[in-house]
Short mmCIF file of C-alpha atoms in Angstrom, two decimals:
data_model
loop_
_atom_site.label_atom_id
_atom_site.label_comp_id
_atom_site.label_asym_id
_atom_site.label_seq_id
_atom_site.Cartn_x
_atom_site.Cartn_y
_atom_site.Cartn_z
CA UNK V 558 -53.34 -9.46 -35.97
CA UNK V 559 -55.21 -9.43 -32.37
CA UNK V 560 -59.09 -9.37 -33.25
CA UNK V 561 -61.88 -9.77 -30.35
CA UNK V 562 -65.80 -9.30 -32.03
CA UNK V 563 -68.91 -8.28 -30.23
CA UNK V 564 -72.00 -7.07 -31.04
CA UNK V 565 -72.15 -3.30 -31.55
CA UNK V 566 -75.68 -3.19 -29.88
CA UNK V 567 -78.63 -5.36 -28.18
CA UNK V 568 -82.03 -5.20 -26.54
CA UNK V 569 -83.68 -7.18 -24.36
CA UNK V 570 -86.35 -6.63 -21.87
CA UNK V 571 -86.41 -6.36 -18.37
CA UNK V 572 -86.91 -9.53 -16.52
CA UNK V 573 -85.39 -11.32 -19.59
CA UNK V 574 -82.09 -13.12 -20.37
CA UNK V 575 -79.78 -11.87 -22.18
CA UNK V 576 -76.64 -13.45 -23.85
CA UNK V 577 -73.65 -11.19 -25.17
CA UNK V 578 -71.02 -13.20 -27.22
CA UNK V 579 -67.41 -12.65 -27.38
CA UNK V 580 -64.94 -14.31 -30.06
CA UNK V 581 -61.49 -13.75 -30.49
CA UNK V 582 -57.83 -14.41 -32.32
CA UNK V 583 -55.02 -12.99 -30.25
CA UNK V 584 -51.18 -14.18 -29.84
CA UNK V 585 -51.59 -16.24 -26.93
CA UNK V 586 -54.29 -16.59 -24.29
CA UNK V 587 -54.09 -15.71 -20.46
CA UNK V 588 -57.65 -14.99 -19.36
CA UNK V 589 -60.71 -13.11 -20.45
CA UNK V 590 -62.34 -10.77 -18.65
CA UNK V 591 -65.74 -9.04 -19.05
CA UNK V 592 -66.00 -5.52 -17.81
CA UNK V 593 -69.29 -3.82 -17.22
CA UNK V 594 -69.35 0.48 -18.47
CA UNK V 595 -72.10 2.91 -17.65
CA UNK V 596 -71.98 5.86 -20.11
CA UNK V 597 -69.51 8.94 -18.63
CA UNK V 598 -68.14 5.98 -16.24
CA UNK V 599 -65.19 3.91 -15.56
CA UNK V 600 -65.43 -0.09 -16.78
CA UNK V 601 -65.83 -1.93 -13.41
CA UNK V 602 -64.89 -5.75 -13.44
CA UNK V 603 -67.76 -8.52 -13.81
CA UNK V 604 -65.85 -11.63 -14.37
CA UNK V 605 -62.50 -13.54 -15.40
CA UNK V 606 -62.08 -17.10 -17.35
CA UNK V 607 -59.52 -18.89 -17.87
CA UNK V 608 -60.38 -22.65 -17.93
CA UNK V 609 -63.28 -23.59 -20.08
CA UNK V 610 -66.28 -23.62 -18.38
CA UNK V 611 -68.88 -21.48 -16.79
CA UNK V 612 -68.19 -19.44 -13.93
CA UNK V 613 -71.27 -17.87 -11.86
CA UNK V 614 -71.66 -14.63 -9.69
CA UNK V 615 -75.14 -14.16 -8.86
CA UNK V 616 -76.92 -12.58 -11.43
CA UNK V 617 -74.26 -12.88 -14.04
CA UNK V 618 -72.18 -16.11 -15.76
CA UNK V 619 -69.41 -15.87 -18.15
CA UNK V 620 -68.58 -19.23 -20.12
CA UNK V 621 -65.62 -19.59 -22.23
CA UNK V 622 -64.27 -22.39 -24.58
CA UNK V 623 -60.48 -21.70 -25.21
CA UNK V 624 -60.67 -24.24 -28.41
CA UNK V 625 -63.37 -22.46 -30.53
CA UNK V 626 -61.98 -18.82 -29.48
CA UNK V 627 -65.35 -18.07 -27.93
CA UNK V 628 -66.96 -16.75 -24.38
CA UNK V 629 -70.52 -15.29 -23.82
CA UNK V 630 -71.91 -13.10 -20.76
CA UNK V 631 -75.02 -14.39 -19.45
CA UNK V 632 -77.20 -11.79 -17.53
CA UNK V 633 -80.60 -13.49 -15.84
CA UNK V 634 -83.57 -11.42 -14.59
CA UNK V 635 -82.03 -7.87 -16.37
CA UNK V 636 -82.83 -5.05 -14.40
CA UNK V 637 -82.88 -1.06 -15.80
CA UNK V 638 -79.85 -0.43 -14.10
CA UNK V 639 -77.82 -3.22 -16.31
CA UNK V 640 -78.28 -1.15 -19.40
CA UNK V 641 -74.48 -0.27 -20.06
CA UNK V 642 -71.94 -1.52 -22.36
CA UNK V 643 -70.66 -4.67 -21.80
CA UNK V 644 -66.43 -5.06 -23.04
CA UNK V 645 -65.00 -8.36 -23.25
CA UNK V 646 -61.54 -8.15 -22.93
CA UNK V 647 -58.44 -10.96 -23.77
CA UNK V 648 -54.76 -10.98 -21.83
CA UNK V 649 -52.47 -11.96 -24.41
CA UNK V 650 -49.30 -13.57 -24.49
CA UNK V 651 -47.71 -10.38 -23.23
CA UNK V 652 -50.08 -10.04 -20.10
CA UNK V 653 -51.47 -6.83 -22.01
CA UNK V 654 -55.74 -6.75 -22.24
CA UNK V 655 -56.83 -6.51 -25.85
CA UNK V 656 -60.30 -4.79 -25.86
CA UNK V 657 -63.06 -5.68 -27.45
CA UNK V 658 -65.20 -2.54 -28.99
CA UNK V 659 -68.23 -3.81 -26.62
CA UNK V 660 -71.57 -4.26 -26.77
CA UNK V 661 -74.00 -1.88 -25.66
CA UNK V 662 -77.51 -3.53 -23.36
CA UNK V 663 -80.44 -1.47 -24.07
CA UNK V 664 -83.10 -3.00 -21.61
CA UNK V 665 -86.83 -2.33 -22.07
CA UNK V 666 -89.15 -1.64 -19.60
CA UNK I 860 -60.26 0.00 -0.08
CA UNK I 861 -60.48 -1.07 -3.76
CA UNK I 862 -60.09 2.66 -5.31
CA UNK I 863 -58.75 4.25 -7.84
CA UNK I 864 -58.92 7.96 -7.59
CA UNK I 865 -58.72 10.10 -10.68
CA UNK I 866 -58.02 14.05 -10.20
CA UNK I 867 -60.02 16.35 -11.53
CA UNK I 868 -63.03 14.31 -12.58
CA UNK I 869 -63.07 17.37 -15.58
CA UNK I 870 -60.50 19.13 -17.24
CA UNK I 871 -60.75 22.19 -20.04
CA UNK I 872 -57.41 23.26 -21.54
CA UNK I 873 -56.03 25.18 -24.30
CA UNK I 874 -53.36 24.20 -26.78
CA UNK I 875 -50.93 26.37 -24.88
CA UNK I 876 -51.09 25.17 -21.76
CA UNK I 877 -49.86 22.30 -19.11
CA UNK I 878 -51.68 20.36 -17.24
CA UNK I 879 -51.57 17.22 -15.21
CA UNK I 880 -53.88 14.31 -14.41
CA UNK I 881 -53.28 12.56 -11.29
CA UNK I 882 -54.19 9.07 -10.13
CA UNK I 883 -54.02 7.39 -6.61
CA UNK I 884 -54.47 3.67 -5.16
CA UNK I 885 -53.33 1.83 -1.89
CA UNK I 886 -54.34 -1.31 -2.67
CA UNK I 887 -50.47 -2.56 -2.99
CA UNK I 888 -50.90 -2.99 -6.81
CA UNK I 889 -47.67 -2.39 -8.39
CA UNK I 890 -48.86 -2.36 -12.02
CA UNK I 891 -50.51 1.00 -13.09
CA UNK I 892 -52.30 2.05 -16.26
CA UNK I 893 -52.88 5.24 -18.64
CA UNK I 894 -56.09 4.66 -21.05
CA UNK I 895 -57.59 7.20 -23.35
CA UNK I 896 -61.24 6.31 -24.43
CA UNK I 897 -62.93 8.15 -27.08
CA UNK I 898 -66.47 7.91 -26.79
CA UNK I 899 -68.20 4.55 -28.12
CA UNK I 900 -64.88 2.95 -28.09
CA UNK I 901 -62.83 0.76 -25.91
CA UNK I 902 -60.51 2.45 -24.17
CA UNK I 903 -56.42 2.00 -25.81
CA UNK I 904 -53.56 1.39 -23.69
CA UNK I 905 -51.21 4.47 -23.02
CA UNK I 906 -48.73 3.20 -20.72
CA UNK I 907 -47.75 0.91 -18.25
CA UNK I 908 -45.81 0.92 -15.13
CA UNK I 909 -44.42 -1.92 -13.49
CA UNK I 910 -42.71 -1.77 -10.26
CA UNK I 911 -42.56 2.29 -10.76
CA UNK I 912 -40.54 1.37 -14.02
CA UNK I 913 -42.46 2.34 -17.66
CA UNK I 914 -43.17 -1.15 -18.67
CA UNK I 915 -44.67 -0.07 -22.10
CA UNK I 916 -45.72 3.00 -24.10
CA UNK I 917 -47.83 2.17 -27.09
CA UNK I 918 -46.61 4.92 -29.02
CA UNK I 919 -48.21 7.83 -27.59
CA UNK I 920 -47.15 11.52 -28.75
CA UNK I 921 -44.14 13.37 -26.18
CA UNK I 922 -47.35 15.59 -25.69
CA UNK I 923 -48.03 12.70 -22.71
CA UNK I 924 -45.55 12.40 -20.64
CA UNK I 925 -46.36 10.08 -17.68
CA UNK I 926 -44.75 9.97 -14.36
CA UNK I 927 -44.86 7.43 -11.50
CA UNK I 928 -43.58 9.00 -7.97
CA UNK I 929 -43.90 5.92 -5.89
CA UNK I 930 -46.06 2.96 -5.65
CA UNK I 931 -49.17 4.43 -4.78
CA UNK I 932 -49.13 8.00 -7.39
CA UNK I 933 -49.42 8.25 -11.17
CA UNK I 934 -49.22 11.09 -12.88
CA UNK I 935 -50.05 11.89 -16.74
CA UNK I 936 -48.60 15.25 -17.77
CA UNK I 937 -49.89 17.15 -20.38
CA UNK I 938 -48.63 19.94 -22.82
CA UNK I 939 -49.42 21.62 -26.44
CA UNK I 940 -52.23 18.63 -26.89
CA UNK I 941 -54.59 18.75 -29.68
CA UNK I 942 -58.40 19.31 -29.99
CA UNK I 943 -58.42 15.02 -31.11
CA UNK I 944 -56.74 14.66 -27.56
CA UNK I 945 -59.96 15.45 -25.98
CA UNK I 946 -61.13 12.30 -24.44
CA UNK I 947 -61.94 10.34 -21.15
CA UNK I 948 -58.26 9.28 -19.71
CA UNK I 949 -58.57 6.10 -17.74
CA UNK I 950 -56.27 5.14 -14.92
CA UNK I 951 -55.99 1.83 -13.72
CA UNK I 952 -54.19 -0.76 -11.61
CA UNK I 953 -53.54 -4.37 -10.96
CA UNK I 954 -51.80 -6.62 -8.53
CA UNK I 955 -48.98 -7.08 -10.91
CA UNK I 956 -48.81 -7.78 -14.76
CA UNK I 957 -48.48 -11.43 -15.00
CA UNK I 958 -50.57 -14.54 -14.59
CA UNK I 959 -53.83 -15.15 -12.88
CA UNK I 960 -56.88 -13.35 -12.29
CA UNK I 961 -55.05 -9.17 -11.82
CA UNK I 962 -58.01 -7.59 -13.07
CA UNK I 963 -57.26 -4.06 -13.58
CA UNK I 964 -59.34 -1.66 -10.80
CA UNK I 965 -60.09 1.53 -12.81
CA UNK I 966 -60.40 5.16 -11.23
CA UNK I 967 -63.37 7.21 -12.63
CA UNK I 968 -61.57 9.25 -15.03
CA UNK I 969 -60.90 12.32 -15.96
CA UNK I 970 -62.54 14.11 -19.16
CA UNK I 971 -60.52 16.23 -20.95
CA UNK I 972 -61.48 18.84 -23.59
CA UNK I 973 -59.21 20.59 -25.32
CA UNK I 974 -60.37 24.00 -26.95
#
């Protein structure tokens, strides 16, 4: 079967780092993508991997290592507006996104 | 113009009755998506359109019934749902369905309660 595991919830504090890991087992891999979801809202798009590697956009970096199944989101200097759930997602051999159940950012004042 | 436009933002409907959600985009994307998300959940593929043609329907109850007019229009009609239909009903769209980057742009969605 397709599996991709998150954690269910984290914390951090504003001003902090915060790293939200991804793993996953699906029939074939073309891309991951992490997608960023206010509550009541739509998921907007953060980032896409598909070489192993880091990529960067400003505040946010996704890595991913195709071998070990693996990718975490990086956010740097977390502000009160980042607290959201945070849903990795995997294209699979069929071009169709498996979702993960995401992970919801609770940020601290 | 990266939209996707969702109409109405809020739907209530009984079991009797028909509905439709609509969903816009003219960003030339030719691959268009139905999602139902239940709170706390990720949201699960509907269908998909391809080139106006249904590309895939993940099993979803003949109470759905999508449509896709042209390029630019999707429609997801709805009739004799169920109170466990109620939900937020994603719509979203991509360049196409294959390779590279084609991350799906998603409209606002529209939640639905069913009384």
């Amino acid at each position: 079967g397709q599996n991709i595991d998150q954690p269910t919830e984290m914390t951090a504090t504003e001003g902090a780092i915060v790293q939200i890991n991804c793993t996953y087992q699906t029939s074939g891999f073309n891309g991951l993508f992490w997608y960023q979801q206010h509550a009541g809202e739509a998921p907007t798009f953060l980032s896409y991997n598909v070489l192993d590697g880091l990529e960067e956009k400003g505040r946010f970096s996704s890595f991913l290592s195709r071998s070990k199944g693996y990718s975490y989101l990086l956010l740097k200097e977390l502000q009160m507006k980042d607290s959201a759930s945070y849903l990795c997602a995997v294209k699979d051999s069929n071009y169709q996104l498996i979702w993960g159940a995401g992970t919801k950012l609770i940020i601290k004042p | 113009d990266t939209e996707v436009t969702q109409t109405p933002k809020h739907l209530v409907m009984g079991m009797t009755n028909k509905k439709s959600l609509k969903c816009e985009q003219h960003m030339g994307h030719r691959a268009m998506y139905w999602y139902k998300q239940k709170a706390k959940k990720p949201p699960e593929l509907m269908f998909v359109y391809s080139y106006e043609k249904l590309s895939i329907n993940e099993s979803v109850p003949s109470r759905f019934s999508p449509e896709c007019p042209n390029s630019s229009l999707l429609n997801l009609h709805l009739h004799a749902l169920q109170p466990e239909d109620s939900a937020l009903y994603l719509c979203a769209s991509s360049q196409d369905l294959g390779r590279g980057t084609t991350e799906a742009f998603f409209g606002q969605g529209t939640r639905l309660t069913v009384v």
